[in-house]
Amino acid sequence: MDKQTISRDGTPIAYERSGHGPAVILVSGAMSTGATVAPLAGALSDRCTVLAYDRRGRGASGDTAPYEVAREIEDLAALIEAAGGEAALYGVSSGGALALRAAASGLPVRQVAVYEVPFAMDDADARARAEYTEGLTAALADGRRGDAVELFLSLTGLAPQLIQGARRSPMWSEMEAIAPTLAYDDEVMGDGRVPRALLASVGCPVLALAGGASAQWMRQSAQAIAEAVPDGTYRALTDQNHMVEPAVLAPVLAEFLAG
């Protein structure tokens, strides 16, 4: 990250800026940094001015306790100012929930696009989220970062043998380093259900995306978002899953952002 802006509470937020055209800020999800969305930034940069940033507590950005979702919205306010005073937001997974909350807060957001925000679509899923929150809170309070990461990977549906393989990989230490931010994403997601009242206050166009090859509940979540906002559109990307290919996603985003 070669640039930095200062959030309202004094926290430095690191970002990279590339391309030309309408400004869009890329908001990464849990266990991700600005580097995670860098390939998408590259794919969009011929049609958009793209800001990819490290959310607080990750990468080159700072962090300030105690955490509140409002502080992350202030981070986006600082980035929007750095982008020229207005920007679109693209958020992936729980980063999409943050982008929607930022738009609902009244920031100068032109458009919002989100990809597979993992809202619970039934009572069983909501109970699983509540159990995850309880286990995550306990693990982080005890300093068991590895257990916190394992809980998150289990929540995503990763098989136990693959989780144990991940524990032995060189990337595990990097995942443990940002494990405390899992609590941030958990708070951004609220009770895990679609926040319909909040979404009803989003005053800009919203594009809710999901992968055509993803689980049905992911597509249902995207459809629910599109239905809950005043100006929403739902679209499924053929043959894509949660790890969407930037080459497939970028043209869809560019078309929406140019509108």
Coordinates of C-alpha atoms in Angstrom, one line a residue:
M1 CA 0.0 0.0 0.0
D2 CA 1.6 3.2 -1.1
K3 CA -0.9 5.8 0.2
Q4 CA -2.4 6.6 3.5
T5 CA -5.4 8.5 4.8
I6 CA -6.3 9.3 8.5
S7 CA -9.7 8.2 9.8
R8 CA -11.6 10.4 12.2
D9 CA -10.3 8.6 15.3
G10 CA -6.7 9.1 14.1
T11 CA -6.2 5.5 12.7
P12 CA -4.1 5.4 9.6
I13 CA -5.7 3.6 6.7
A14 CA -3.4 2.4 3.9
Y15 CA -4.6 2.1 0.3
E16 CA -3.5 1.9 -3.3
R17 CA -5.0 4.0 -6.1
S18 CA -5.0 3.0 -9.7
G19 CA -6.8 3.6 -13.0
H20 CA -9.0 6.4 -14.3
G21 CA -12.7 7.0 -14.5
P22 CA -15.4 7.0 -11.8
A23 CA -14.1 6.2 -8.3
V24 CA -14.8 2.9 -6.7
I25 CA -13.6 1.6 -3.3
L26 CA -13.1 -2.1 -2.9
V27 CA -14.1 -3.4 0.5
S28 CA -12.6 -6.9 1.3
G29 CA -14.3 -9.5 3.5
A30 CA -13.2 -11.5 6.6
M31 CA -9.6 -12.7 6.7
S32 CA -8.7 -10.5 3.7
T33 CA -6.6 -7.4 3.0
G34 CA -6.3 -5.0 0.2
A35 CA -4.1 -7.5 -1.5
T36 CA -7.0 -9.9 -1.8
V37 CA -8.9 -7.5 -4.1
A38 CA -5.8 -6.3 -6.0
P39 CA -6.5 -8.6 -9.0
L40 CA -10.0 -7.0 -9.3
A41 CA -8.5 -3.6 -9.0
G42 CA -6.2 -4.4 -11.9
A43 CA -9.1 -5.7 -14.0
L44 CA -11.2 -2.5 -13.3
S45 CA -8.5 0.1 -13.6
D46 CA -8.9 0.7 -17.4
R47 CA -12.5 2.0 -16.7
C48 CA -12.5 3.1 -13.1
T49 CA -10.3 4.9 -10.5
V50 CA -9.9 2.1 -8.0
L51 CA -9.0 2.4 -4.3
A52 CA -8.1 -0.9 -2.7
Y53 CA -7.4 -0.6 1.0
D54 CA -6.5 -2.5 4.1
R55 CA -9.3 -2.4 6.6
R56 CA -8.3 -1.4 10.1
G57 CA -6.4 -4.0 12.0
R58 CA -5.0 -5.5 8.7
G59 CA -2.0 -5.2 6.5
A60 CA -0.4 -1.7 6.6
S61 CA -3.4 0.0 8.3
G62 CA -3.5 0.8 12.0
D63 CA -6.1 0.0 14.6
T64 CA -7.6 1.7 17.6
A65 CA -9.6 0.1 20.4
P66 CA -12.4 -0.3 21.1
Y67 CA -13.8 -1.5 17.9
E68 CA -17.1 -0.1 16.6
V69 CA -18.7 -0.6 13.1
A70 CA -19.0 3.2 13.1
R71 CA -15.2 3.5 13.0
E72 CA -15.1 1.4 9.8
I73 CA -17.7 3.6 8.3
E74 CA -15.5 6.6 9.2
D75 CA -12.6 4.9 7.5
L76 CA -14.7 4.7 4.3
A77 CA -15.6 8.4 4.7
A78 CA -11.9 9.2 4.8
L79 CA -11.3 7.1 1.7
I80 CA -14.2 8.7 -0.1
E81 CA -12.7 12.1 0.6
A82 CA -9.4 10.9 -0.7
A83 CA -11.2 9.7 -3.9
G84 CA -12.5 13.2 -4.5
G85 CA -15.6 13.5 -2.3
E86 CA -17.8 10.8 -3.9
A87 CA -17.3 7.2 -4.8
A88 CA -19.1 3.9 -5.5
L89 CA -18.4 1.0 -3.1
Y90 CA -17.9 -2.7 -4.0
G91 CA -17.9 -5.1 -1.1
V92 CA -17.3 -8.9 -1.1
S93 CA -18.8 -11.2 1.5
S94 CA -18.9 -9.4 4.9
G95 CA -17.3 -6.5 3.2
G96 CA -20.5 -6.1 1.3
A97 CA -22.4 -5.8 4.6
L98 CA -20.0 -3.0 5.6
A99 CA -20.5 -1.2 2.2
L100 CA -24.3 -1.4 2.6
R101 CA -24.1 0.0 6.2
A102 CA -21.9 2.8 4.9
A103 CA -24.3 3.7 2.2
A104 CA -27.2 3.6 4.7
S105 CA -25.3 6.0 7.0
G106 CA -25.6 8.8 4.5
L107 CA -22.0 8.9 3.1
P108 CA -21.7 10.3 -0.4
V109 CA -21.9 6.9 -2.0
R110 CA -22.9 6.9 -5.7
Q111 CA -23.6 3.2 -6.1
V112 CA -23.1 0.0 -4.1
A113 CA -22.3 -3.4 -5.6
V114 CA -22.0 -6.5 -3.3
Y115 CA -21.0 -10.1 -3.9
E116 CA -22.4 -12.9 -1.8
V117 CA -23.0 -11.2 1.5
P118 CA -23.5 -14.3 3.7
F119 CA -26.8 -13.4 5.5
A120 CA -28.6 -16.2 7.2
M121 CA -31.7 -17.3 5.3
D122 CA -33.3 -19.6 7.8
D123 CA -33.5 -20.2 11.6
A124 CA -30.9 -23.0 11.6
D125 CA -28.3 -20.8 9.9
A126 CA -29.0 -18.0 12.3
R127 CA -28.5 -20.3 15.2
A128 CA -25.2 -21.5 13.7
R129 CA -24.1 -17.9 13.4
A130 CA -25.0 -17.2 17.1
E131 CA -23.0 -20.3 18.1
Y132 CA -20.1 -19.0 16.0
T133 CA -20.2 -15.6 17.7
E134 CA -20.1 -17.2 21.1
G135 CA -17.2 -19.5 20.2
L136 CA -15.3 -16.7 18.5
T137 CA -15.6 -14.3 21.4
A138 CA -14.3 -16.9 23.8
A139 CA -11.4 -18.0 21.6
L140 CA -10.2 -14.4 21.1
A141 CA -10.7 -13.5 24.8
D142 CA -8.4 -16.5 25.6
G143 CA -5.8 -15.5 23.0
R144 CA -6.5 -18.7 21.0
R145 CA -6.2 -17.1 17.6
G146 CA -5.7 -20.4 15.8
D147 CA -9.0 -21.7 17.2
A148 CA -10.7 -18.5 16.1
V149 CA -9.5 -19.0 12.5
E150 CA -10.6 -22.6 12.6
L151 CA -14.1 -21.6 13.8
F152 CA -14.3 -19.2 10.9
L153 CA -13.2 -21.8 8.3
S154 CA -15.7 -24.2 9.7
L155 CA -18.4 -21.6 9.4
T156 CA -17.6 -21.2 5.7
G157 CA -18.1 -25.0 5.2
L158 CA -14.4 -26.0 4.8
A159 CA -13.9 -29.7 5.5
P160 CA -12.1 -30.6 8.8
Q161 CA -9.2 -32.3 7.0
L162 CA -8.7 -29.2 4.8
I163 CA -8.7 -27.0 7.9
Q164 CA -6.0 -29.2 9.5
G165 CA -4.0 -29.0 6.3
A166 CA -4.3 -25.2 6.4
R167 CA -3.0 -25.2 10.0
R168 CA 0.2 -26.8 8.6
S169 CA 0.6 -24.3 5.8
P170 CA 2.9 -21.2 5.7
M171 CA -0.2 -19.0 5.4
W172 CA -1.6 -20.0 8.8
S173 CA 0.6 -17.5 10.7
E174 CA -0.7 -14.7 8.5
M175 CA -4.3 -15.8 9.2
E176 CA -3.6 -15.8 12.9
A177 CA -2.1 -12.3 12.7
I178 CA -5.4 -10.8 11.6
A179 CA -7.7 -13.3 13.5
P180 CA -8.8 -10.5 15.9
T181 CA -10.5 -8.8 13.0
L182 CA -12.9 -11.7 12.7
A183 CA -14.7 -10.1 15.6
Y184 CA -15.0 -6.9 13.4
D185 CA -16.7 -8.8 10.6
D186 CA -18.9 -10.6 13.0
E187 CA -20.1 -7.3 14.4
V188 CA -20.6 -5.9 10.9
M189 CA -22.9 -8.9 10.1
G190 CA -25.1 -8.0 13.1
D191 CA -27.4 -10.9 14.0
G192 CA -26.6 -12.5 10.7
R193 CA -30.0 -11.9 9.1
V194 CA -30.8 -9.5 6.3
P195 CA -31.1 -6.0 7.9
R196 CA -34.2 -5.1 6.0
A197 CA -35.0 -1.9 7.9
L198 CA -31.4 -0.6 7.4
L199 CA -31.4 -1.6 3.7
A200 CA -34.6 0.3 3.2
S201 CA -32.7 3.5 3.9
V202 CA -30.0 3.0 1.3
G203 CA -30.5 5.9 -1.1
C204 CA -28.4 4.8 -4.1
P205 CA -28.6 2.0 -6.7
V206 CA -27.5 -1.4 -5.4
L207 CA -26.3 -4.3 -7.5
A208 CA -26.5 -7.6 -5.5
L209 CA -24.4 -10.4 -7.1
A210 CA -24.0 -14.1 -6.5
G211 CA -22.3 -17.0 -8.3
G212 CA -24.5 -19.2 -10.3
A213 CA -22.4 -22.2 -9.1
S214 CA -22.7 -21.1 -5.4
A215 CA -25.1 -22.6 -2.8
Q216 CA -28.7 -21.6 -3.3
W217 CA -28.8 -19.7 0.0
M218 CA -26.1 -17.4 -1.3
R219 CA -28.2 -16.5 -4.3
Q220 CA -31.2 -16.1 -2.0
S221 CA -29.3 -13.7 0.2
A222 CA -28.4 -11.6 -2.8
Q223 CA -32.0 -11.6 -4.0
A224 CA -33.1 -10.5 -0.6
I225 CA -30.7 -7.6 -0.6
A226 CA -31.9 -6.4 -4.0
E227 CA -35.5 -6.6 -2.8
A228 CA -34.9 -4.8 0.5
V229 CA -33.2 -1.7 -1.0
P230 CA -35.3 0.9 -2.8
D231 CA -33.3 0.6 -6.0
G232 CA -31.9 -2.9 -6.2
T233 CA -30.9 -5.3 -9.0
Y234 CA -30.0 -9.0 -8.6
R235 CA -27.7 -10.9 -10.9
A236 CA -26.1 -14.3 -10.9
L237 CA -22.8 -14.8 -12.6
T238 CA -22.7 -18.1 -14.6
D239 CA -20.3 -20.8 -13.4
Q240 CA -18.9 -18.6 -10.5
N241 CA -18.7 -19.4 -6.8
H242 CA -17.6 -17.5 -3.8
M243 CA -14.1 -17.1 -5.2
V244 CA -15.3 -15.1 -8.2
E245 CA -12.9 -14.6 -11.1
P246 CA -11.9 -10.9 -11.5
A247 CA -12.1 -11.3 -15.3
V248 CA -15.7 -12.3 -15.1
L249 CA -16.7 -9.8 -12.3
A250 CA -14.9 -6.7 -13.6
P251 CA -17.0 -6.1 -16.8
V252 CA -20.3 -6.5 -14.8
L253 CA -19.1 -4.0 -12.2
A254 CA -17.8 -1.5 -14.8
E255 CA -21.1 -1.6 -16.7
F256 CA -23.0 -0.9 -13.4
L257 CA -20.6 1.8 -12.3
A258 CA -20.8 3.6 -15.7
G259 CA -24.6 3.7 -15.5

